[in-house]
Amino acid sequence: MDESIIGRVEIFYGVKPAPLCKALGDCPIEEAEPGQTLLHPGMRSPHHMYVVLEGEVAIHFDGPDEPPSRFARPGDTVGELSTLLDTPPNATVKCQRPAQLLRIDQDVLHRVTNQFPLISRNLVGRVSSWLKMNTAQLVAREHRLIEQEKRLRAVVDSTVNGILIIETDGQVSAYNNGAQRIFGFAADEVVGQSVEFLLPSPPFTNFDDYFRALKPDHLALGEGLVCSAVRKDGVRILTELLASEVRYQDNRFLTLVVNDITRRFEAERAEQRLRDAMSRYVPDAFLALLGKTNIIDVRPGDGVVREMTVLFSDIRDFTAFSETRSPQEVFEFINDYLDAVEPEVTSTGGVVDKYIGDAIMALFPQQADDAVAAALGMIKALSRFNARRARNGEPEVRTGYGVNTGTLMLGAVGNRERMDGTVIGDAVNLAARLEGMTKLYKAPLLISHDAMLAMRKPEARRIRFVDVVAPKGRSMPAFVYEVYDHESAELRALKDETRPLLERAIALHHLGAHQQALNLLGPCLACSGDEDPVAQIYRQRAMDARREAMPADWDAGWRDEMATGLTEIDARHQALFAEAQRLRALFLGSSEHDDLFGATGTFEDMAHDCFLAEELLMRQNGNVGLDEHKARHDAFRRDLSNVRREIVTRVRDPAYLYLRLKVLAYDWFANHIHHWDQPMGRRLA
């Protein structure tokens, strides 16, 4: 034990170090690591003190997590008064740096104070100094607490929010100026009253049960609790509360922070009414497709390009119907009709884009199956609508539905004064054309080939091929199909039975084999009689040998005017047309789908090689137009793959499959050569 350090210890002043060190010889020397707690106020009684021999310890009077109040270094002591007086320490003592500490237990301290009276005198002086210092600290702390309380009261009273303290019995024990401004009552009118006096609504109407139900560990009751209240002047207001349970020693009480949200609520309700009104003209679902959440964010020219399915619906003979009724009756009828059928659109994921008089145009951004389901649902809803009209002696309403899938432009058109949401694209035009064709075929629901391909489960529907048409403005003919799930069980069975014969007859008619078509239509009509207008129409067409909606040179092959001026490309084109002609005999003379699949594979390889040759030429000459040209090649590959996939399913007749291939092979190539390959040839010449 270092006598020089012992001699510097304040409580040992005047005592000779040698005998003192001998008296303390049995006291242990302990090693302490940084952060180690040596003494703390939670100790009932430490029963020992420390003399710092090496290192440094920190003394925290304001709490262990607060900065140290002072440090003890070699020669300083800690814990001597609490050891002498047998009381808990009044501070937390932690090791600051690695330290050596002489530990003096309580019995040893008593013995050396008896042995060396000077130590007793020094300790009495330390106690006196400690009491003076502690008293001064207590007085200063009390002044600080009083000042802090005043400042806290000023903050509480000046806040715009109301603050209430509720005791466990439900009585208000504190009530700030903000609460006075909100409720209109003075503090002396509220303090001592039940909280129900201010907030006469749950949960405060049953406060006892509510407070007892709180779990012991439940500290925050949350925010956003909305309660109605009545001000002193009788005006009803709406308040939003933040409620927290506070525990102090053995006491529990509830603090309520109150905010008057009456004006905000009225403003939000007015805004919501405005949004609801606007959504009747521009649905929220339409805004979502534009990537907008609010109509005020939409600007003229905003738009997106995406693939969607379009459903077009119209009432038959509506003009004649409206001519015999007053405008008021017409509007009432249209609204009743739309109320009956429009829910079928929204319930299947569709968005009504617009009402065009008695017509409906709806968009389906997810699946083509949704649009078909919506149309079938609308047909059933119309049946119920007609049953109600029949009971009132009113005539039946008939409608048509056209469904097509394709790429379209969805956006806002107009100017700053007037805007409208709309969709633009060939997909919309074809859907409207299909709806118009339902009158001819007396089939309520017609869909395009693109819509059928886009369906995830076309096999779940009853679908049959009815026509191939060349819509105005389109370079490629469009295949048209009837969906007949809505028909009676008897008629569905008839159409199921005759579908293979009818589809082959229609394909042969379009391929120019009219007599063969008539030979097949006879059995179809014998089976269905007057129940199948499509079969009757094609019998008349075949008899008249009309090739409706097909080019006059449908069976033509390669022609000199198709030349591009590029020898290799022209040779490949001629070979492709010759291969397409060779496929005709195979498809019309064979029913083996495996043979057809292999033959179309050869055609696919030839087309692929032709496309690669064209793309290589463009790359070698500056890539002019390459991206758009290649995109059309990719579209052809995709369409040809779809034809081959139909061959694999073995569902469709070979004549129908050849018609699909012929339209793709001849019409696509003829159009592609004229609009893309010949301009390419002129650039590269």
XYZ file of C-alpha atoms in Angstrom:
685
model
C 0.000 0.000 0.000
C 1.488 3.355 -1.049
C 1.907 5.493 2.115
C 2.230 8.662 -0.002
C -1.272 8.168 -1.387
C -2.745 7.292 2.038
C -1.162 10.441 3.435
C -3.017 12.575 0.875
C -6.472 11.206 1.803
C -8.471 14.090 3.337
C -10.163 12.079 6.101
C -6.745 10.723 7.156
C -5.076 14.185 7.530
C -2.867 14.392 10.662
C -2.540 10.618 11.044
C 0.880 9.092 10.528
C 0.784 6.989 7.336
C 2.819 4.034 8.641
C 0.573 2.934 11.546
C -2.522 3.776 9.481
C -1.347 1.576 6.609
C -0.708 -1.176 9.140
C -4.270 -0.764 10.516
C -5.653 -0.963 6.981
C -3.412 -3.831 5.971
C -6.251 -6.371 5.768
C -8.352 -4.208 3.387
C -8.504 -5.640 -0.159
C -7.288 -3.762 -3.230
C -9.781 -4.186 -6.110
C -9.388 -3.692 -9.865
C -12.216 -1.805 -11.632
C -12.929 -1.639 -15.368
C -14.354 1.368 -17.260
C -18.152 1.517 -16.974
C -18.275 -0.678 -13.860
C -20.743 0.643 -11.247
C -19.256 0.767 -7.748
C -22.023 2.498 -5.775
C -25.562 3.636 -6.606
C -28.594 5.069 -4.747
C -30.492 1.820 -5.078
C -28.144 0.089 -2.635
C -29.828 -0.309 0.759
C -26.487 0.276 2.463
C -23.085 -0.202 0.829
C -21.213 -1.246 4.060
C -17.944 -0.120 2.454
C -16.098 2.871 1.012
C -13.269 3.219 -1.504
C -9.925 5.016 -1.636
C -8.764 5.617 -5.222
C -5.166 4.398 -5.562
C -4.856 4.538 -9.368
C -7.095 5.568 -12.265
C -10.277 7.627 -12.102
C -13.932 7.188 -11.099
C -16.916 9.395 -11.995
C -19.595 10.572 -9.563
C -23.096 11.191 -11.011
C -25.409 13.131 -8.680
C -28.127 13.733 -11.327
C -28.464 10.158 -12.525
C -26.280 7.456 -14.074
C -27.056 8.573 -17.642
C -26.322 12.252 -16.987
C -22.843 13.813 -17.302
C -20.571 13.276 -14.230
C -20.820 15.907 -11.488
C -17.180 15.404 -10.456
C -14.319 12.901 -10.648
C -12.348 11.077 -7.924
C -8.632 10.545 -8.556
C -5.752 8.942 -6.567
C -6.049 10.056 -2.929
C -9.804 10.781 -3.146
C -12.482 8.771 -1.335
C -16.039 7.792 -2.283
C -18.834 6.355 -0.144
C -17.321 7.229 3.246
C -20.353 9.142 4.594
C -22.967 6.572 3.554
C -20.737 3.852 5.063
C -20.294 5.776 8.292
C -23.981 6.794 8.574
C -25.284 3.450 7.247
C -27.443 5.147 4.559
C -27.813 4.532 0.791
C -25.377 6.457 -1.418
C -26.679 9.768 -2.770
C -24.912 9.380 -6.119
C -23.910 6.790 -8.685
C -20.193 6.019 -8.812
C -18.765 4.482 -11.988
C -15.240 3.618 -13.014
C -14.093 6.100 -15.664
C -10.676 4.630 -16.459
C -9.043 1.361 -15.276
C -8.570 1.848 -11.550
C -7.130 0.342 -8.360
C -9.338 0.889 -5.333
C -8.697 0.265 -1.621
C -11.921 -1.102 -0.200
C -12.542 -0.231 3.472
C -15.462 -2.102 4.996
C -17.751 -0.512 7.579
C -16.353 -2.387 10.596
C -12.783 -1.489 9.610
C -13.753 2.187 9.256
C -15.292 2.158 12.742
C -12.170 0.516 14.188
C -9.688 2.985 12.696
C -11.808 5.976 13.743
C -11.649 4.690 17.324
C -7.928 4.002 17.008
C -7.126 7.379 15.435
C -9.370 10.158 16.891
C -8.198 12.616 14.213
C -10.088 10.534 11.642
C -13.322 11.037 13.635
C -12.740 14.808 13.709
C -12.037 14.843 9.964
C -15.197 12.840 9.281
C -17.290 15.213 11.421
C -15.920 18.062 9.329
C -16.793 16.176 6.147
C -20.340 15.551 7.408
C -20.750 19.241 8.268
C -19.450 20.301 4.851
C -21.651 17.707 3.139
C -24.750 18.889 4.998
C -24.059 22.515 4.072
C -23.406 21.601 0.449
C -26.389 19.250 0.276
C -28.683 21.863 1.836
C -27.533 24.444 -0.696
C -28.034 21.943 -3.512
C -31.520 21.079 -2.254
C -32.476 24.748 -2.056
C -31.101 25.369 -5.556
C -32.867 22.282 -6.872
C -36.142 23.392 -5.291
C -35.798 26.793 -6.946
C -35.107 25.082 -10.265
C -38.146 22.839 -9.851
C -40.349 25.823 -9.019
C -39.039 27.666 -12.071
C -39.509 24.619 -14.278
C -43.053 24.182 -12.984
C -43.825 27.817 -13.801
C -42.391 27.451 -17.283
C -44.252 24.176 -17.846
C -47.502 25.779 -16.672
C -46.903 28.701 -19.046
C -46.301 26.293 -21.935
C -49.386 24.226 -21.083
C -51.574 27.307 -20.727
C -50.342 28.917 -23.946
C -50.713 25.868 -26.205
C -53.622 25.972 -28.656
C -54.554 22.399 -27.750
C -56.691 21.640 -24.770
C -55.036 19.573 -22.034
C -57.026 17.753 -19.361
C -55.914 15.491 -16.529
C -58.486 12.867 -15.575
C -58.243 10.969 -12.302
C -59.152 7.295 -11.960
C -62.649 8.208 -10.771
C -63.249 10.178 -13.982
C -62.981 13.643 -12.420
C -61.104 16.444 -14.167
C -58.217 17.623 -11.968
C -56.475 19.987 -14.417
C -57.775 22.074 -17.313
C -55.636 24.507 -19.327
C -56.413 27.720 -21.208
C -56.498 25.855 -24.528
C -59.325 23.689 -23.191
C -61.153 26.847 -22.071
C -60.940 28.222 -25.626
C -62.253 24.951 -27.098
C -65.103 24.214 -24.673
C -65.932 27.748 -23.481
C -66.012 26.758 -19.796
C -63.716 28.338 -17.192
C -61.408 26.096 -15.178
C -63.421 26.478 -11.951
C -66.522 25.272 -13.838
C -64.820 22.056 -14.949
C -62.242 21.000 -12.339
C -63.902 18.493 -10.035
C -66.549 17.614 -12.614
C -66.791 14.272 -14.394
C -65.086 14.153 -17.797
C -68.503 13.227 -19.189
C -69.499 16.843 -18.478
C -67.236 17.892 -21.392
C -67.249 14.737 -23.527
C -70.682 13.090 -23.292
C -69.846 10.225 -25.669
C -68.102 6.832 -25.473
C -65.737 5.833 -24.008
C -66.106 8.619 -21.440
C -69.762 7.865 -20.695
C -68.512 4.614 -19.098
C -65.193 5.905 -17.827
C -64.938 3.617 -14.780
C -65.268 0.455 -16.874
C -63.022 1.926 -19.542
C -60.219 2.833 -17.132
C -60.420 -0.448 -15.211
C -60.134 -2.359 -18.497
C -56.731 -0.837 -19.235
C -53.924 -3.352 -18.990
C -51.170 -2.611 -16.462
C -48.558 -2.283 -19.199
C -50.797 -0.159 -21.447
C -49.192 3.269 -21.569
C -50.508 4.923 -24.742
C -54.159 4.754 -25.697
C -53.442 6.163 -29.144
C -54.510 9.146 -31.170
C -57.262 9.804 -33.623
C -60.051 9.124 -31.108
C -62.870 11.366 -32.342
C -65.595 12.465 -29.915
C -68.435 14.927 -30.209
C -68.868 17.609 -27.557
C -71.080 20.618 -26.801
C -69.576 24.015 -25.991
C -70.886 26.193 -23.194
C -72.761 28.285 -25.788
C -74.578 25.156 -27.037
C -72.648 24.784 -30.294
C -71.852 21.155 -31.118
C -68.208 20.539 -32.007
C -66.061 17.592 -33.040
C -62.843 16.883 -31.141
C -59.857 14.657 -31.798
C -58.117 13.275 -28.721
C -54.672 11.965 -27.887
C -55.060 9.958 -24.684
C -52.180 8.662 -22.568
C -52.136 6.882 -19.250
C -49.575 8.287 -16.800
C -48.150 6.397 -13.816
C -46.348 8.257 -11.039
C -45.297 6.241 -8.007
C -48.543 4.501 -6.990
C -50.830 6.942 -8.808
C -52.502 6.552 -12.196
C -54.249 9.230 -14.210
C -55.160 10.007 -17.793
C -53.987 12.983 -19.830
C -56.101 14.128 -22.767
C -54.770 16.421 -25.479
C -57.838 17.871 -27.211
C -57.966 19.387 -30.691
C -61.072 21.037 -32.160
C -61.391 19.529 -35.662
C -64.856 20.867 -36.482
C -63.699 23.175 -39.274
C -61.270 20.605 -40.647
C -63.976 17.945 -40.646
C -66.428 20.232 -42.451
C -63.757 21.156 -45.023
C -62.849 17.495 -45.581
C -66.509 16.564 -45.906
C -67.055 19.336 -48.459
C -63.958 18.215 -50.373
C -65.162 14.604 -50.331
C -68.578 15.645 -51.634
C -66.830 17.507 -54.438
C -64.610 14.492 -55.195
C -67.651 12.204 -55.192
C -69.428 14.535 -57.590
C -66.384 14.708 -59.881
C -65.926 10.940 -59.801
C -69.320 10.580 -61.441
C -67.835 12.293 -64.487
C -64.237 11.028 -64.226
C -64.119 7.791 -62.177
C -61.304 7.277 -59.699
C -60.443 4.066 -61.533
C -59.894 6.083 -64.728
C -57.583 8.451 -62.831
C -55.685 5.441 -61.492
C -55.093 4.235 -65.049
C -53.581 7.661 -65.769
C -51.383 7.335 -62.685
C -53.244 10.152 -60.897
C -54.939 10.252 -57.499
C -56.827 13.518 -57.857
C -58.611 15.071 -60.810
C -56.965 18.442 -60.120
C -53.626 16.839 -61.052
C -54.806 16.026 -64.589
C -53.628 18.320 -67.390
C -54.548 18.351 -71.094
C -52.224 15.986 -72.901
C -51.670 13.659 -69.945
C -51.889 10.114 -71.222
C -50.577 6.581 -71.159
C -50.244 3.927 -73.844
C -51.120 0.416 -72.746
C -52.879 -2.747 -73.789
C -56.450 -3.029 -72.571
C -59.696 -4.685 -73.500
C -62.552 -2.481 -74.700
C -66.233 -3.363 -74.350
C -68.718 -1.446 -76.475
C -72.457 -1.809 -75.824
C -75.453 -0.241 -77.556
C -79.250 -0.520 -77.468
C -80.944 -1.797 -80.629
C -83.371 0.537 -82.464
C -82.982 3.222 -79.831
C -83.700 6.047 -82.282
C -87.124 4.642 -83.147
C -87.771 4.031 -79.458
C -86.921 7.612 -78.451
C -89.019 9.186 -81.218
C -92.223 7.930 -79.587
C -91.378 9.244 -76.108
C -90.837 12.584 -74.433
C -87.281 13.689 -73.556
C -88.038 13.138 -69.871
C -89.210 9.582 -70.530
C -86.108 8.892 -72.633
C -83.781 10.090 -69.868
C -85.626 8.087 -67.237
C -85.417 4.978 -69.414
C -81.672 5.395 -70.057
C -80.942 5.909 -66.367
C -83.007 2.847 -65.392
C -81.195 0.780 -68.018
C -77.741 1.973 -66.955
C -78.563 1.335 -63.295
C -79.389 -2.243 -64.248
C -76.315 -3.090 -66.326
C -73.472 -0.781 -65.224
C -72.709 -2.675 -61.956
C -71.750 -5.695 -64.077
C -68.848 -3.642 -65.458
C -67.441 -2.449 -62.144
C -67.942 -5.793 -60.394
C -65.647 -7.485 -62.937
C -62.842 -4.923 -62.695
C -63.957 -2.656 -65.528
C -64.084 1.126 -65.762
C -66.913 2.908 -67.563
C -65.040 5.358 -69.771
C -68.118 7.164 -71.011
C -71.809 6.995 -71.768
C -72.588 7.929 -75.366
C -76.329 8.389 -75.292
C -77.604 4.853 -74.844
C -74.164 3.321 -75.509
C -71.548 2.295 -72.954
C -67.803 2.132 -73.536
C -65.904 0.338 -70.780
C -62.222 -0.453 -70.282
C -60.755 -3.562 -68.677
C -57.089 -3.094 -67.719
C -56.480 -6.563 -66.267
C -57.838 -9.472 -68.312
C -59.926 -9.913 -71.432
C -61.851 -12.584 -69.496
C -63.184 -9.744 -67.307
C -64.710 -7.954 -70.296
C -66.380 -11.150 -71.555
C -67.709 -11.857 -68.048
C -69.029 -8.292 -67.840
C -70.832 -8.596 -71.196
C -72.435 -11.902 -70.184
C -73.426 -10.357 -66.853
C -74.974 -7.391 -68.655
C -76.984 -9.774 -70.853
C -78.372 -11.475 -67.728
C -79.059 -8.110 -66.079
C -80.888 -7.011 -69.238
C -83.030 -10.150 -69.048
C -84.104 -9.186 -65.518
C -84.648 -5.600 -66.681
C -86.885 -6.809 -69.524
C -88.851 -9.064 -67.182
C -89.643 -6.034 -65.037
C -90.650 -4.028 -68.108
C -92.859 -6.865 -69.345
C -94.793 -6.793 -66.074
C -95.479 -3.115 -66.763
C -96.550 -3.796 -70.335
C -93.427 -2.198 -71.856
C -91.587 -3.565 -74.932
C -88.413 -5.649 -74.751
C -85.011 -3.953 -74.979
C -82.284 -5.614 -77.066
C -78.575 -4.795 -76.965
C -75.313 -5.750 -78.649
C -71.814 -6.099 -77.206
C -68.434 -5.928 -78.946
C -65.168 -6.830 -77.202
C -61.653 -6.224 -78.525
C -58.165 -6.187 -77.022
C -55.364 -3.975 -78.249
C -53.026 -1.074 -77.614
C -54.709 2.253 -77.050
C -53.982 5.755 -75.829
C -55.723 6.701 -72.601
C -55.622 10.344 -71.598
C -57.113 13.798 -71.227
C -58.041 15.917 -74.237
C -59.221 19.511 -74.386
C -57.822 22.750 -73.024
C -57.585 24.603 -69.729
C -61.246 25.583 -69.922
C -62.700 22.171 -70.781
C -61.218 18.686 -70.587
C -62.504 15.184 -71.091
C -61.022 11.775 -70.425
C -60.998 9.534 -73.462
C -59.336 6.604 -75.186
C -58.022 6.647 -78.728
C -56.930 3.751 -80.877
C -57.836 1.120 -83.411
C -58.846 -1.221 -80.580
C -61.757 1.087 -79.731
C -62.899 1.347 -83.344
C -62.924 -2.420 -83.840
C -64.889 -2.969 -80.604
C -67.539 -0.550 -81.904
C -67.522 -2.312 -85.302
C -68.034 -5.691 -83.627
C -70.957 -4.318 -81.645
C -72.524 -3.130 -84.898
C -72.095 -6.589 -86.452
C -74.217 -8.177 -83.711
C -77.304 -6.857 -85.537
C -76.381 -8.783 -88.689
C -75.698 -12.093 -86.976
C -78.413 -11.689 -84.320
C -75.718 -12.605 -81.801
C -75.594 -10.337 -78.726
C -71.879 -10.815 -78.019
C -69.043 -10.777 -80.569
C -65.333 -10.684 -79.740
C -62.174 -10.281 -81.803
C -59.400 -12.805 -82.265
C -57.068 -10.558 -80.231
C -59.548 -10.606 -77.356
C -59.812 -14.397 -77.518
C -56.007 -14.734 -77.505
C -55.783 -12.369 -74.531
C -58.202 -14.479 -72.482
C -56.529 -16.639 -69.881
C -59.201 -19.308 -70.052
C -60.959 -19.167 -73.434
C -61.779 -22.859 -73.069
C -64.074 -21.934 -70.170
C -66.380 -20.128 -72.628
C -68.468 -21.309 -75.565
C -66.872 -19.536 -78.533
C -67.276 -20.135 -82.269
C -65.801 -18.499 -85.372
C -68.351 -16.491 -87.402
C -66.519 -14.183 -89.825
C -63.347 -12.527 -91.049
C -63.770 -8.885 -92.014
C -61.623 -6.008 -93.239
C -62.615 -3.039 -91.055
C -62.206 0.385 -92.573
C -58.780 1.822 -91.873
C -57.199 -1.525 -90.937
C -54.549 -3.156 -93.083
C -55.244 -6.648 -91.744
C -58.559 -8.541 -91.750
C -60.033 -9.261 -88.333
C -61.415 -12.622 -87.225
C -64.747 -12.427 -85.401
C -66.145 -14.881 -82.845
C -69.483 -15.349 -81.131
C -69.681 -16.074 -77.390
C -72.910 -17.925 -76.625
C -72.724 -18.932 -72.942
C -75.874 -16.885 -72.277
C -78.088 -18.977 -74.582
C -80.592 -21.547 -73.348
C -79.288 -25.028 -72.629
C -81.013 -26.376 -75.754
C -79.547 -23.748 -78.077
C -76.093 -24.101 -76.525
C -76.232 -27.829 -77.239
C -77.237 -27.196 -80.896
C -74.402 -24.724 -81.439
C -71.912 -27.038 -79.728
C -72.946 -29.865 -82.054
C -72.752 -27.856 -85.286
C -69.709 -25.706 -84.429
C -67.052 -27.869 -86.198
C -69.101 -28.107 -89.436
C -70.069 -24.423 -89.362
C -66.519 -23.168 -88.761
C -65.181 -25.326 -91.617
C -67.972 -24.111 -93.917
C -67.244 -20.451 -93.092
C -63.516 -20.954 -93.694
C -64.127 -22.716 -97.035
C -66.447 -19.914 -98.124
C -63.771 -17.303 -97.439
C -61.229 -19.458 -99.263
C -63.483 -19.518 -102.335
C -64.682 -23.145 -102.007
C -68.353 -22.151 -102.038
C -69.834 -25.492 -103.090
C -67.923 -27.328 -100.376
C -69.216 -24.744 -97.928
C -72.809 -25.340 -99.072
C -72.351 -29.087 -98.664
C -71.464 -28.551 -95.002
C -74.080 -25.879 -94.302
C -76.899 -28.244 -95.286
C -76.378 -30.561 -92.277
C -75.895 -27.525 -90.013
C -79.256 -26.070 -90.989
C -80.935 -29.468 -90.822
C -79.817 -29.672 -87.210
C -80.453 -26.085 -86.090
C -83.220 -24.967 -88.461
C -84.172 -21.346 -87.871
C -82.290 -21.267 -84.560
C -78.939 -20.335 -86.120
C -78.931 -17.073 -88.138
C -75.180 -17.404 -88.824
C -75.656 -20.644 -90.781
C -78.526 -19.087 -92.752
C -76.413 -16.029 -93.654
C -73.535 -18.145 -94.939
C -75.805 -20.366 -96.980
C -77.047 -17.253 -98.775
C -73.513 -15.900 -99.162
C -72.205 -19.150 -100.559
C -75.112 -19.358 -102.954
C -74.419 -15.819 -104.157
C -70.669 -16.590 -104.212
C -69.964 -13.334 -102.497
C -66.650 -12.840 -100.777
C -67.733 -10.265 -98.286
C -64.987 -8.276 -96.559
C -62.161 -10.074 -98.435
C -59.741 -8.562 -101.012
C -60.497 -9.312 -104.658
C -57.020 -10.772 -105.137
C -57.321 -13.000 -102.097
C -55.881 -16.057 -103.829
C -53.142 -14.170 -105.641
C -49.513 -15.013 -105.020
C -46.371 -13.030 -105.615
C -46.707 -10.157 -108.103
C -44.010 -8.110 -109.816
C -45.237 -4.877 -108.231
C -44.185 -6.337 -104.854
C -40.483 -6.211 -105.809
C -38.219 -4.269 -103.453
C -35.247 -4.011 -105.819
C -33.153 -6.104 -103.413
C -32.437 -9.405 -105.161
C -31.963 -11.550 -102.047
C -35.023 -10.158 -100.272
C -37.271 -10.517 -103.349
C -36.170 -14.141 -103.762
C -37.018 -14.883 -100.147
C -40.432 -13.200 -100.500
C -41.261 -15.265 -103.595
C -40.273 -18.456 -101.765
C -42.532 -17.528 -98.836
C -45.556 -16.937 -101.092
C -44.904 -20.232 -102.888
C -44.703 -22.041 -99.548
C -48.010 -20.451 -98.475
C -49.653 -21.745 -101.670
C -48.228 -25.232 -101.013
C -49.723 -25.198 -97.513
C -53.219 -24.726 -98.982
C -53.400 -28.249 -100.385
C -52.014 -29.705 -97.186
C -54.468 -27.918 -94.892
C -57.536 -28.499 -97.035
C -56.706 -32.105 -97.835
C -55.420 -33.364 -94.468
C -56.929 -33.672 -91.037
C -53.676 -34.704 -89.333
C -52.734 -31.813 -87.085
C -49.214 -33.171 -86.586
C -48.527 -32.797 -90.329
C -49.890 -29.256 -90.260
C -47.723 -28.307 -87.305
C -44.580 -29.547 -89.032
C -45.402 -27.761 -92.292
C -46.029 -24.440 -90.582
C -42.725 -24.905 -88.778
C -40.968 -24.857 -92.166
C -42.848 -21.687 -93.111
C -41.918 -20.125 -89.764
C -38.219 -20.897 -90.335
C -38.316 -19.360 -93.828
C -39.976 -16.188 -92.491
C -37.421 -15.986 -89.679
C -34.495 -16.233 -92.129
C -36.086 -13.578 -94.350
C -36.467 -11.197 -91.403
C -32.865 -11.745 -90.300
C -31.647 -10.940 -93.815
C -33.660 -7.691 -93.885
C -32.450 -6.641 -90.432
C -28.821 -7.407 -91.358
C -29.075 -5.165 -94.420
C -30.444 -2.326 -92.300
C -27.663 -2.728 -89.718
C -25.068 -2.605 -92.476
C -26.574 0.635 -93.769
C -26.946 2.835 -90.710
C -29.855 1.155 -88.857
C -32.393 3.523 -90.438
C -35.880 2.350 -89.398
C -34.499 -0.845 -87.848
C -36.340 -0.691 -84.512
C -39.818 -0.170 -85.992
C -39.159 -2.671 -88.771
C -38.005 -5.299 -86.282
C -41.034 -4.638 -84.061
C -43.302 -5.631 -86.961
C -41.255 -8.748 -87.598
C -41.666 -9.676 -83.930
C -45.432 -9.123 -84.167
C -45.596 -11.506 -87.151
C -43.596 -14.137 -85.259
C -45.998 -13.822 -82.331
C -49.088 -14.162 -84.544
C -47.649 -17.161 -86.387
C -46.831 -18.803 -83.042
C -50.464 -18.310 -82.043
C -51.612 -20.115 -85.217
C -49.260 -23.002 -84.500
C -50.502 -23.130 -80.905
C -54.071 -23.427 -82.213
C -52.934 -26.352 -84.387
C -51.531 -28.120 -81.323
C -54.804 -27.768 -79.382
C -56.614 -29.727 -82.182
C -59.769 -27.734 -81.393
C -60.132 -25.905 -84.714
C -60.740 -27.359 -88.168
C -57.769 -27.379 -90.610
C -59.708 -25.205 -93.078
C -60.150 -22.545 -90.399
C -56.463 -22.846 -89.481
C -55.436 -22.397 -93.110
C -57.655 -19.323 -93.364
C -55.849 -17.902 -90.329
C -52.493 -18.736 -91.903
C -53.504 -17.358 -95.308
C -54.588 -14.027 -93.838
C -51.336 -13.836 -91.933
C -49.099 -15.048 -94.766
C -50.640 -13.112 -97.640
C -52.292 -10.006 -96.203
C -49.569 -9.331 -93.676
C -46.738 -9.814 -96.140
C -48.458 -7.835 -98.904
C -49.024 -4.938 -96.514
C -45.571 -5.223 -94.949
C -43.815 -5.277 -98.317
C -45.710 -2.197 -99.510
C -45.288 -0.069 -96.375
C -41.896 -1.225 -95.062
C -39.813 -3.429 -97.348
C -40.195 -1.378 -100.541
C -39.250 1.923 -98.774
C -36.277 0.052 -97.323
C -35.311 -1.093 -100.825
C -35.471 2.477 -102.132
C -33.227 3.702 -99.297
C -30.664 0.954 -99.857
C -30.689 1.040 -103.670
